[in-house]
PDB file of N, CA and C in Angstrom:
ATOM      1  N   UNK S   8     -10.656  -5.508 -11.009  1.00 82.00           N
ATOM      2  CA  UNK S   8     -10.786  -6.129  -9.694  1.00 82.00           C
ATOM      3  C   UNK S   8      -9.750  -5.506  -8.768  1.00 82.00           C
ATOM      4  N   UNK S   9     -10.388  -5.398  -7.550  1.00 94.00           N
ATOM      5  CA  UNK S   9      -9.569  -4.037  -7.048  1.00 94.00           C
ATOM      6  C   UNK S   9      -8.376  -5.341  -6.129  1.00 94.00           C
ATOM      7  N   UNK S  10      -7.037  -4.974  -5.927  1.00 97.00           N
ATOM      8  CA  UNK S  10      -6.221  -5.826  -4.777  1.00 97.00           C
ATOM      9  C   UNK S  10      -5.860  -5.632  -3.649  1.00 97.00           C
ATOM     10  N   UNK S  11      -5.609  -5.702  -2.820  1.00 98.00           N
ATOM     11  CA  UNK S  11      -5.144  -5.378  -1.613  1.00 98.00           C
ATOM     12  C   UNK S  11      -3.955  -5.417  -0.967  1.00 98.00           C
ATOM     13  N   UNK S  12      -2.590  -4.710  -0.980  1.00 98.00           N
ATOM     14  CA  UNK S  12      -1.096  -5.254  -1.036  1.00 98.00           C
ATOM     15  C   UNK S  12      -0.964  -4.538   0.286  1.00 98.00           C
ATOM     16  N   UNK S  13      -0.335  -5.727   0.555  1.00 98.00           N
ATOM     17  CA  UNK S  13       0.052  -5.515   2.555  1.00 98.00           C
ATOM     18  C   UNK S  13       1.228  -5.654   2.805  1.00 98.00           C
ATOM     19  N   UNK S  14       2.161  -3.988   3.221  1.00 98.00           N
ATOM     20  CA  UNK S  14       3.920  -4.162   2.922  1.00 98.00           C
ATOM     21  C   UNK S  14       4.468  -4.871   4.224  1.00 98.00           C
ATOM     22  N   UNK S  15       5.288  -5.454   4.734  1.00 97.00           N
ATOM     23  CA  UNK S  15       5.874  -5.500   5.913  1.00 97.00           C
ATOM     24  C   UNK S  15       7.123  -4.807   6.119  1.00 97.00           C
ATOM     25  N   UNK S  16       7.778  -3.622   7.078  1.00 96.00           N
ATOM     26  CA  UNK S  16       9.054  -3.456   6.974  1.00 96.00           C
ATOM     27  C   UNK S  16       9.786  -4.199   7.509  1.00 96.00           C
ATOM     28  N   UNK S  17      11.103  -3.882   6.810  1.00 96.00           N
ATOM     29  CA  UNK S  17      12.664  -4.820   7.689  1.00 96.00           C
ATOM     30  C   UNK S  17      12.402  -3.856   9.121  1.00 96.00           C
ATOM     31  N   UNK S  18      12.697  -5.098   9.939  1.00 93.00           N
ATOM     32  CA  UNK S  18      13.448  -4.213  11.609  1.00 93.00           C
ATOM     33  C   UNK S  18      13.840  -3.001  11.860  1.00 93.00           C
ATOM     34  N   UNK S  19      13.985  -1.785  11.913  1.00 92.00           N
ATOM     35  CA  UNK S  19      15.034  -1.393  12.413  1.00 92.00           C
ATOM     36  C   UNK S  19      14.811  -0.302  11.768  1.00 92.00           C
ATOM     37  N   UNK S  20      14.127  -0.115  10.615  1.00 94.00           N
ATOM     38  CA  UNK S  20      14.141   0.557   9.778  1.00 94.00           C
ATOM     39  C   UNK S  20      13.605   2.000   9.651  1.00 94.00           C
ATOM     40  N   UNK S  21      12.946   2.549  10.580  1.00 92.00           N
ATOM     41  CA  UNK S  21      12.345   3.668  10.998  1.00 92.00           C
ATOM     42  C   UNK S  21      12.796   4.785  10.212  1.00 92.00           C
ATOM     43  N   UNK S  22      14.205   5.012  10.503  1.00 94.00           N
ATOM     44  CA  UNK S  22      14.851   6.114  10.015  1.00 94.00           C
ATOM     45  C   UNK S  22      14.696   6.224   8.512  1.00 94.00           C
ATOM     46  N   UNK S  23      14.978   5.001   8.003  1.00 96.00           N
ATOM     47  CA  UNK S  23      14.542   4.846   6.305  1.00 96.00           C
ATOM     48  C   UNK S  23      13.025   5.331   5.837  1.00 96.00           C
ATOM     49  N   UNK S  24      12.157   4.690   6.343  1.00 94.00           N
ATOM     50  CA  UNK S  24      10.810   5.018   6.098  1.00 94.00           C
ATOM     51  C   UNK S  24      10.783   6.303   6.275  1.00 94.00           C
ATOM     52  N   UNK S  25      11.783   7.435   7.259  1.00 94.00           N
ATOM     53  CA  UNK S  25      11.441   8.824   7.552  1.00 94.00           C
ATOM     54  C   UNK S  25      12.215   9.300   6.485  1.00 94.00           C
ATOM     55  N   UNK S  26      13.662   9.077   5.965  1.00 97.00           N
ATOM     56  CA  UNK S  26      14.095   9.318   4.632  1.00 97.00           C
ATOM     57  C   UNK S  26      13.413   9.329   3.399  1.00 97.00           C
ATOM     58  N   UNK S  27      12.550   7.904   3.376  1.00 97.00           N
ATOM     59  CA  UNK S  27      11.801   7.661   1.719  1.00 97.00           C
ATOM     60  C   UNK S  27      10.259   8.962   1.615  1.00 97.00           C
ATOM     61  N   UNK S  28       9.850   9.114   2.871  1.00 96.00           N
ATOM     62  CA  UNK S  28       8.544   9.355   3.662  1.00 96.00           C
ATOM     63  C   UNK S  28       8.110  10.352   1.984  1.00 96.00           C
ATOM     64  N   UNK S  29       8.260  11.290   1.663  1.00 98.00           N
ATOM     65  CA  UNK S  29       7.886  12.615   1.271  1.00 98.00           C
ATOM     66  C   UNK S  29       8.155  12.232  -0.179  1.00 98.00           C
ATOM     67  N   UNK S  30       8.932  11.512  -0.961  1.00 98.00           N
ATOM     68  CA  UNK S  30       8.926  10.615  -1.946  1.00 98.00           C
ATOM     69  C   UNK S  30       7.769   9.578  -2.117  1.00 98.00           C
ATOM     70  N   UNK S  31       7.819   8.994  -1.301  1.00 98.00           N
ATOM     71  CA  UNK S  31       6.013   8.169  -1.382  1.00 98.00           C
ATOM     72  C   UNK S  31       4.922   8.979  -1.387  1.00 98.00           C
ATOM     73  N   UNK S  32       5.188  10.052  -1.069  1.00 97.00           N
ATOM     74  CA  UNK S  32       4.063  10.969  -0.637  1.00 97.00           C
ATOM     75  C   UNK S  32       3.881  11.129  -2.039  1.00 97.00           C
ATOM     76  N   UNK S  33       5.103  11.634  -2.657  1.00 98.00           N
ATOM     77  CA  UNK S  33       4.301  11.883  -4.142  1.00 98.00           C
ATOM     78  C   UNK S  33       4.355  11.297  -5.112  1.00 98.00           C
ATOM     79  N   UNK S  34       4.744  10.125  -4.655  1.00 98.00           N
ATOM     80  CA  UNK S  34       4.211   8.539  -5.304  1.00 98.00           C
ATOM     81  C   UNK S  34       3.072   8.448  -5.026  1.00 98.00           C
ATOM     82  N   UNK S  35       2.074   8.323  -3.985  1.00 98.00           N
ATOM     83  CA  UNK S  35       0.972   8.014  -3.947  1.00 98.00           C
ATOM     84  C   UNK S  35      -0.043   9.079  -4.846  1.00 98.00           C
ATOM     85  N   UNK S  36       0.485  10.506  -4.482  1.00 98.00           N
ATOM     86  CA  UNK S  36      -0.234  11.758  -5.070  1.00 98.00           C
ATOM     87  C   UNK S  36      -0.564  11.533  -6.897  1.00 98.00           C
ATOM     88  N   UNK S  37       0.843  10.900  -7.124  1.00 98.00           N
ATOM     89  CA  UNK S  37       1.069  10.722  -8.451  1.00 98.00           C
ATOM     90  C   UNK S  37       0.022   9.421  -8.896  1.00 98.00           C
ATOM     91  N   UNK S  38      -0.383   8.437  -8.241  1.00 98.00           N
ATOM     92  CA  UNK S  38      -1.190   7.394  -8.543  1.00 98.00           C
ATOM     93  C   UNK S  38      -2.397   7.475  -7.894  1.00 98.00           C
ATOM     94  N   UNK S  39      -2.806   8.381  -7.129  1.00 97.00           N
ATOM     95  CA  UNK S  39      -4.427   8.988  -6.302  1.00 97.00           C
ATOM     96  C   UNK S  39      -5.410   8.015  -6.943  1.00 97.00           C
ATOM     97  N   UNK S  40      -5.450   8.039  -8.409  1.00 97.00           N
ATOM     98  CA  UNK S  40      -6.230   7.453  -9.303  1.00 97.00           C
ATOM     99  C   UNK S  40      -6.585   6.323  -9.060  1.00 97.00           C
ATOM    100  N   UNK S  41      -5.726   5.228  -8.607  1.00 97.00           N
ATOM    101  CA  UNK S  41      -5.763   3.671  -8.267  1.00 97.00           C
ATOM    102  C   UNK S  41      -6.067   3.692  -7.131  1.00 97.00           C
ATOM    103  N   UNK S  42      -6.210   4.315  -6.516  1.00 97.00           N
ATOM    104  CA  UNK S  42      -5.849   4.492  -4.377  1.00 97.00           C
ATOM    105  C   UNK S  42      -7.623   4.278  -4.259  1.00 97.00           C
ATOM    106  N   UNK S  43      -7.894   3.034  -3.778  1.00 94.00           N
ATOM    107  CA  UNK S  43      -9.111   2.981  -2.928  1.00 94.00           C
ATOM    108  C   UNK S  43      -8.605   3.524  -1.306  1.00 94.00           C
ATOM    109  N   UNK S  44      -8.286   3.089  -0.949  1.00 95.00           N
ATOM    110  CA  UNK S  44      -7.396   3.540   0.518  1.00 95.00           C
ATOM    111  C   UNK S  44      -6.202   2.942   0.237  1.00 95.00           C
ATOM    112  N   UNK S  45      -5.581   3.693   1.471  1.00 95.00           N
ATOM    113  CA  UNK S  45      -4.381   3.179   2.065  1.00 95.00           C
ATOM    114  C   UNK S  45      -3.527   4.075   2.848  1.00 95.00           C
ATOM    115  N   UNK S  46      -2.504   3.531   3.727  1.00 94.00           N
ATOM    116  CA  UNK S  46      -1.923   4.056   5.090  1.00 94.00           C
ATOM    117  C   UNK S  46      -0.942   3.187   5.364  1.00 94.00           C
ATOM    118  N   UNK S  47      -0.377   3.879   6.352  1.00 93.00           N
ATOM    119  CA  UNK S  47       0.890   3.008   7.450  1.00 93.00           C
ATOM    120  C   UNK S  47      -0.140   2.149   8.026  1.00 93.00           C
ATOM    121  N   UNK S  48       0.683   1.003   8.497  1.00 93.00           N
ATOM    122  CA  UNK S  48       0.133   0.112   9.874  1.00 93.00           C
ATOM    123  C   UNK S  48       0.956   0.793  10.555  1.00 93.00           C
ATOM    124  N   UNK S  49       0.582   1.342  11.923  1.00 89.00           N
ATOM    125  CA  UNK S  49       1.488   1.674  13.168  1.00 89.00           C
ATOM    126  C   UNK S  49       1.629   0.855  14.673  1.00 89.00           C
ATOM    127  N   UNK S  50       2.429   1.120  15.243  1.00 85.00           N
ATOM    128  CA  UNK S  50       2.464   0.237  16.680  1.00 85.00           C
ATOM    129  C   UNK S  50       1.389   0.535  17.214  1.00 85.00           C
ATOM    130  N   UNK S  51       0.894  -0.043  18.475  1.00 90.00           N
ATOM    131  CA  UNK S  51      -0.522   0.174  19.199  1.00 90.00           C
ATOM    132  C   UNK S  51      -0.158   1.409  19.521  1.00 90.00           C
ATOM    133  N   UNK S  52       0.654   1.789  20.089  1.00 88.00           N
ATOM    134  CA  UNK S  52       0.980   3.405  20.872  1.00 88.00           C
ATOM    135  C   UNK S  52       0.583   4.068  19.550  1.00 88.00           C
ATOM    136  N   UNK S  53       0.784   3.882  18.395  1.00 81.00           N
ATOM    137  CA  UNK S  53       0.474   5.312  17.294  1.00 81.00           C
ATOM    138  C   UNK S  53       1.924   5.212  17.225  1.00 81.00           C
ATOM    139  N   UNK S  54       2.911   4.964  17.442  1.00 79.00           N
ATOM    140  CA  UNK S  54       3.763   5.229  17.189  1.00 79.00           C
ATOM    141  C   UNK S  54       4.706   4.268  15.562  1.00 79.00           C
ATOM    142  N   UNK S  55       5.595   5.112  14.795  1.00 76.00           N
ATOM    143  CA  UNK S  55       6.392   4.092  13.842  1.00 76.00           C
ATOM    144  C   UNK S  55       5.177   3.462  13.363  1.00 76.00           C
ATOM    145  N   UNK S  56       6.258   3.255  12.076  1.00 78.00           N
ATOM    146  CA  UNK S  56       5.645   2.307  11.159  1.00 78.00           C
ATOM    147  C   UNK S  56       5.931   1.127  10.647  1.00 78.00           C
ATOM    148  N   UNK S  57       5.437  -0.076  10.435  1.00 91.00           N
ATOM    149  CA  UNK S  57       5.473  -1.047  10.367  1.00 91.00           C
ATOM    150  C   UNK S  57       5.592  -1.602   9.237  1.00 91.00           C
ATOM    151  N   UNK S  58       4.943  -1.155   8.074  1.00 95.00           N
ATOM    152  CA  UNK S  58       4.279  -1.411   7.035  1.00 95.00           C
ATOM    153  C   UNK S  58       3.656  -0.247   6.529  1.00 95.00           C
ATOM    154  N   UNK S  59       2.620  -1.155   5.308  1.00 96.00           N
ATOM    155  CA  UNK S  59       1.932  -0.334   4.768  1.00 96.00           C
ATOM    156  C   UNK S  59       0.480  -1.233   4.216  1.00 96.00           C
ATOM    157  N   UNK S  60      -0.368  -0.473   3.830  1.00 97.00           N
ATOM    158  CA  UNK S  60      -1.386  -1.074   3.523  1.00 97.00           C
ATOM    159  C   UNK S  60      -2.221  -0.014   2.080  1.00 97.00           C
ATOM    160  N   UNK S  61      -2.696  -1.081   1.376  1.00 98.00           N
ATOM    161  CA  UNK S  61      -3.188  -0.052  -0.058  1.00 98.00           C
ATOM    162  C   UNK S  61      -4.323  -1.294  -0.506  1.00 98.00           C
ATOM    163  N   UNK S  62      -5.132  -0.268  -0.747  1.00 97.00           N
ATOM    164  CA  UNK S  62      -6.001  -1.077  -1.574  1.00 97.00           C
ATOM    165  C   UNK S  62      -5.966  -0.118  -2.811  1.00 97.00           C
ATOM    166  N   UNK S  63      -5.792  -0.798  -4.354  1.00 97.00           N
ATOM    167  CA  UNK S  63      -5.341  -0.282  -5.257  1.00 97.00           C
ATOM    168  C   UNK S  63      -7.008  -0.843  -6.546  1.00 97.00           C
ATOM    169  N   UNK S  64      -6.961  -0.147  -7.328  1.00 95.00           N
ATOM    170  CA  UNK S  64      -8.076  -0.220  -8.425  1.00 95.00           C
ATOM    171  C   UNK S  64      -7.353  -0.845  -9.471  1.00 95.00           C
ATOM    172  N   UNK S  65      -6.649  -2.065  -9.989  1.00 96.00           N
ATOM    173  CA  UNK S  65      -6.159  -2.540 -10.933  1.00 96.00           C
ATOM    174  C   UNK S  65      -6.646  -3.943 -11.590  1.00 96.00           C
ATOM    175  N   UNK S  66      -6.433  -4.059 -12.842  1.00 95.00           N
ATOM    176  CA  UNK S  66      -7.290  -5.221 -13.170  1.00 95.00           C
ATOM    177  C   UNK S  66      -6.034  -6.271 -12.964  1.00 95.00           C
ATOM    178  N   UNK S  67      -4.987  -6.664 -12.917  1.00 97.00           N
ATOM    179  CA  UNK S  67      -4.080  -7.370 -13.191  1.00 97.00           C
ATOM    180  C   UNK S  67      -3.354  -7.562 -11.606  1.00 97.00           C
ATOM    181  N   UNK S  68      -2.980  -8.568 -11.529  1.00 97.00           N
ATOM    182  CA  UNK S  68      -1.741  -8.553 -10.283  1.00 97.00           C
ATOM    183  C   UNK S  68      -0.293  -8.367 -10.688  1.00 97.00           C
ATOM    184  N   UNK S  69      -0.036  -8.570 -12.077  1.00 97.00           N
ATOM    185  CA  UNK S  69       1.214  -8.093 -12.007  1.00 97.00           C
ATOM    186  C   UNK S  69       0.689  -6.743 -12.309  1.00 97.00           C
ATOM    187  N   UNK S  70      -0.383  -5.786 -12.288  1.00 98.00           N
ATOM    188  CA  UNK S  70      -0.148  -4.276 -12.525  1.00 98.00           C
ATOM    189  C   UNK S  70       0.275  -4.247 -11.010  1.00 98.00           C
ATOM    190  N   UNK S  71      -0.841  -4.730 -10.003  1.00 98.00           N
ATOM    191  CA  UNK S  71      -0.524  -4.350  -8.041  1.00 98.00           C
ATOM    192  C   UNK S  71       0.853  -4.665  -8.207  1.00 98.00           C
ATOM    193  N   UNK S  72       1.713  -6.081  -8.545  1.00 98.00           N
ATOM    194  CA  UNK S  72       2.894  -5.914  -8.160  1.00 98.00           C
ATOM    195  C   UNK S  72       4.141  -4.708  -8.635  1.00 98.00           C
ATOM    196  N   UNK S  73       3.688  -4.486 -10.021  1.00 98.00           N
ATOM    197  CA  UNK S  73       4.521  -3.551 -11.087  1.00 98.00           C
ATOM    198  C   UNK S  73       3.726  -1.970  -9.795  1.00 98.00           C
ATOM    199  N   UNK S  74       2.764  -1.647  -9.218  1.00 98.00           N
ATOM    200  CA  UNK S  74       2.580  -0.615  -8.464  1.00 98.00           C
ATOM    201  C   UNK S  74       3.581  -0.339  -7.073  1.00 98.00           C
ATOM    202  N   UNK S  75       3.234  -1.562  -6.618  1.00 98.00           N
ATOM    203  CA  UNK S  75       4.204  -1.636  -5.301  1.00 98.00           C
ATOM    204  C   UNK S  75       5.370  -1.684  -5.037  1.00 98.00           C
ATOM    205  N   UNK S  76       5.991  -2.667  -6.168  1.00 98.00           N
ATOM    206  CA  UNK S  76       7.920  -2.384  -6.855  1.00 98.00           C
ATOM    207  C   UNK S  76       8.025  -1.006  -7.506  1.00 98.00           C
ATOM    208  N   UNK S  77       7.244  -0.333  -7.485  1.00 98.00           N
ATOM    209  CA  UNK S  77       7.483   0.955  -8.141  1.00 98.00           C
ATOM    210  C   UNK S  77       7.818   2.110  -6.719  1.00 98.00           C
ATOM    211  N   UNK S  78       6.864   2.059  -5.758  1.00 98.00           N
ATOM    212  CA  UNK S  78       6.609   2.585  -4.823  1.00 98.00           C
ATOM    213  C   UNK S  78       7.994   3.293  -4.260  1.00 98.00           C
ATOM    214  N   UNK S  79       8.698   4.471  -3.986  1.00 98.00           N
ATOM    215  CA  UNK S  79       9.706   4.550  -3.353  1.00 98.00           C
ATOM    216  C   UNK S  79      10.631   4.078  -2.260  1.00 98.00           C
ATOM    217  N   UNK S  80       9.045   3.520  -1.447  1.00 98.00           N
ATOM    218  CA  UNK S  80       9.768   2.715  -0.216  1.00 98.00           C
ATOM    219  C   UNK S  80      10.175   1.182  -0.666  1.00 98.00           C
ATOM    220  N   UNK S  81       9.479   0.516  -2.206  1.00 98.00           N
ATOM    221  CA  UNK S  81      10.317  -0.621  -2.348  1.00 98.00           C
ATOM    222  C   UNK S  81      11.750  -0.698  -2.773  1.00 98.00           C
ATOM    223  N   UNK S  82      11.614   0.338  -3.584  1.00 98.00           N
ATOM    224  CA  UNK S  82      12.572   0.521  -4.189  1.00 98.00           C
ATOM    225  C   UNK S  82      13.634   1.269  -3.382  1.00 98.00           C
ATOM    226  N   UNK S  83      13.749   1.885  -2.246  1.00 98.00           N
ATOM    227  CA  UNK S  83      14.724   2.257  -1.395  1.00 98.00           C
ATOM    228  C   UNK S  83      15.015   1.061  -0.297  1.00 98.00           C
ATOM    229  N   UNK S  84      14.208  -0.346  -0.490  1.00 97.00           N
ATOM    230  CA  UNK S  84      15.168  -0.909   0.515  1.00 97.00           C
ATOM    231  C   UNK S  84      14.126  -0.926   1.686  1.00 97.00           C
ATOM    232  N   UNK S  85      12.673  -0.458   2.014  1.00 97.00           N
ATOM    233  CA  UNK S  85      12.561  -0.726   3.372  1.00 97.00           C
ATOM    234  C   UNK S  85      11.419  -2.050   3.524  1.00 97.00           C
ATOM    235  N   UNK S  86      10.645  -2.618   2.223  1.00 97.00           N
ATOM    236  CA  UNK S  86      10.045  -3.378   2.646  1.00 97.00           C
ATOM    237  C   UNK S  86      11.298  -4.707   2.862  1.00 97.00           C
ATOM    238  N   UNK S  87      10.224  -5.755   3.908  1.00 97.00           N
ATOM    239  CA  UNK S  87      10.824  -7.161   4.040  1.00 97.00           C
ATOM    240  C   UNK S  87      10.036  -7.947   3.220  1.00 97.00           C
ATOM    241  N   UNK S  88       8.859  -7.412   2.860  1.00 97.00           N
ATOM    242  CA  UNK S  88       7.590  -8.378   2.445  1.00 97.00           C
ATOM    243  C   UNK S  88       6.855  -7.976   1.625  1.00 97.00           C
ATOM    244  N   UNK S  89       6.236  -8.342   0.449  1.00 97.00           N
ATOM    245  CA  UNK S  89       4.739  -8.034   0.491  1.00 97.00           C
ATOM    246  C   UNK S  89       3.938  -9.108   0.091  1.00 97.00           C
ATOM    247  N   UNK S  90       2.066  -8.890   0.495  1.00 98.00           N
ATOM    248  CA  UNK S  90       1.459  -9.916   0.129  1.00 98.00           C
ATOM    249  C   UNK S  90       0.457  -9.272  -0.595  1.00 98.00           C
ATOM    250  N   UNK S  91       0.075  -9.788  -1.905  1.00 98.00           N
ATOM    251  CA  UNK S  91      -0.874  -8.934  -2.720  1.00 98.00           C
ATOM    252  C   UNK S  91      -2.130 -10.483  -2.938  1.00 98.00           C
ATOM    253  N   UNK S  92      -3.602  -9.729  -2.596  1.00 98.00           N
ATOM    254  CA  UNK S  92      -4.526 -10.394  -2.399  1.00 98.00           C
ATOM    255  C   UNK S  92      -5.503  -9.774  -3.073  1.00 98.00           C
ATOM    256  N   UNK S  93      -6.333 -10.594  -3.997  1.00 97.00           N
ATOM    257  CA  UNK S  93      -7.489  -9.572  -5.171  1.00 97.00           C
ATOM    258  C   UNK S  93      -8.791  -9.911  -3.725  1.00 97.00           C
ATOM    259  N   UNK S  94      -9.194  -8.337  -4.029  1.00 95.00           N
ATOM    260  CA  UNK S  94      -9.998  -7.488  -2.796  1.00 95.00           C
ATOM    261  C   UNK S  94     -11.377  -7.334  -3.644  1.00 95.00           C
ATOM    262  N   UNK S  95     -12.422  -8.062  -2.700  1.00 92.00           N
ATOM    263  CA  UNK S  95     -14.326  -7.938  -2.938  1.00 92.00           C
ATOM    264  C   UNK S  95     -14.552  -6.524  -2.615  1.00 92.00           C
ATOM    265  N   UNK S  96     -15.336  -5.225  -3.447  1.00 88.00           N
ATOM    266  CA  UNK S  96     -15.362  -4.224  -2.662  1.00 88.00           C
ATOM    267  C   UNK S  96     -16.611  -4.424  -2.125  1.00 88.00           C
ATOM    268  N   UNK S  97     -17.036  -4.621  -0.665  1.00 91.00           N
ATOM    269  CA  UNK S  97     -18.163  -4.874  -0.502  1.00 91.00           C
ATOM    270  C   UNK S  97     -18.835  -4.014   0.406  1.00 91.00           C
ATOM    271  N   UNK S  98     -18.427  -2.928   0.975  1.00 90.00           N
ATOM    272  CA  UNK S  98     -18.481  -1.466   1.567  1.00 90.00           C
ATOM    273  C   UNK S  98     -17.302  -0.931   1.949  1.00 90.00           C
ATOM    274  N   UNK S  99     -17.400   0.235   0.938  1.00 84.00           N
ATOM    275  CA  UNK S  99     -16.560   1.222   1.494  1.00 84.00           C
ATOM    276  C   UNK S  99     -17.421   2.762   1.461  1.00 84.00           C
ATOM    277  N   UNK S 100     -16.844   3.745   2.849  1.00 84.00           N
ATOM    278  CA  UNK S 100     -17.458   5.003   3.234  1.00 84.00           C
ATOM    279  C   UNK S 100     -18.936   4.659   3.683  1.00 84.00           C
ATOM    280  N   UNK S 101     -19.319   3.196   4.113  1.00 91.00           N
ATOM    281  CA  UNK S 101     -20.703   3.023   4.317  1.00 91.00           C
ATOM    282  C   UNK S 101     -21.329   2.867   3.059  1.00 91.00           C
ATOM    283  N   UNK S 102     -21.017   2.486   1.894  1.00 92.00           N
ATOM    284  CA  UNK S 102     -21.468   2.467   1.219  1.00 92.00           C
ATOM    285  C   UNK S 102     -21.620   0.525   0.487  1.00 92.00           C
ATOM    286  N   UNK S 103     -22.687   0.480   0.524  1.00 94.00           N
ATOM    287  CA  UNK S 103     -23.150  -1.138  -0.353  1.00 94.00           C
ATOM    288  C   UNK S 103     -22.574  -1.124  -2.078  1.00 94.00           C
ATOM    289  N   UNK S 104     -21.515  -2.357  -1.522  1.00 88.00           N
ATOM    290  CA  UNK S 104     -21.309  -2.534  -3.502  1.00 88.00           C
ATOM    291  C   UNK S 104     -21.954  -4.236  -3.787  1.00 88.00           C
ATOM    292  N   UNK S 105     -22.388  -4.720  -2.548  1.00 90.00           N
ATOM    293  CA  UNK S 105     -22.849  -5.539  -2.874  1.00 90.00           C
ATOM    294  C   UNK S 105     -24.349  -6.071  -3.490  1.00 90.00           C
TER     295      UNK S 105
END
């Protein structure tokens, strides 16, 4: 059952997220496998990041949580939050899973 974990960052934190940035990168590269999607949330301008957003392929919630405490950016300090929610796949790419 696929989940859906929605990061929030601390304030301020920009510069961190641009420090961890290229480390997640190959955190995510390294877990592609689980990755239904996922991305930054950004400000309306496009600008900074806010968060993060993943929809992950795992049967368990403590695997999503054991994924997301793994993640470089948790583990460096920039989330404030997260909320992990088990996700219906009910189209994705235009596609019917229902």
């Amino acid at each position: 059952m696929p989940y859906l974990i929605e990061t929030y960052d601390k304030p301020h934190t920009q510069a961190l997220r641009q420090a961890l940035r290229d480390k997640h990168l190959d955190y995510l590269e390294d877990n592609k496998e689980l990755l239904l999607a996922c991305g930054a949330k950004l400000e309306d301008d496009g600008t900074g990041g806010t968060g993060s957003v993943y929809i992950v392929d795992l049967e368990t919630r403590a695997q999503a949580e054991d994924f997301v405490n793994a993640d470089p950016f948790a583990i460096g300090g920039l989330f404030e939050r997260s909320v992990i929610t088990r996700w219906r796949k009910a189209y994705l790419d235009g596609k019917s899973y229902l």
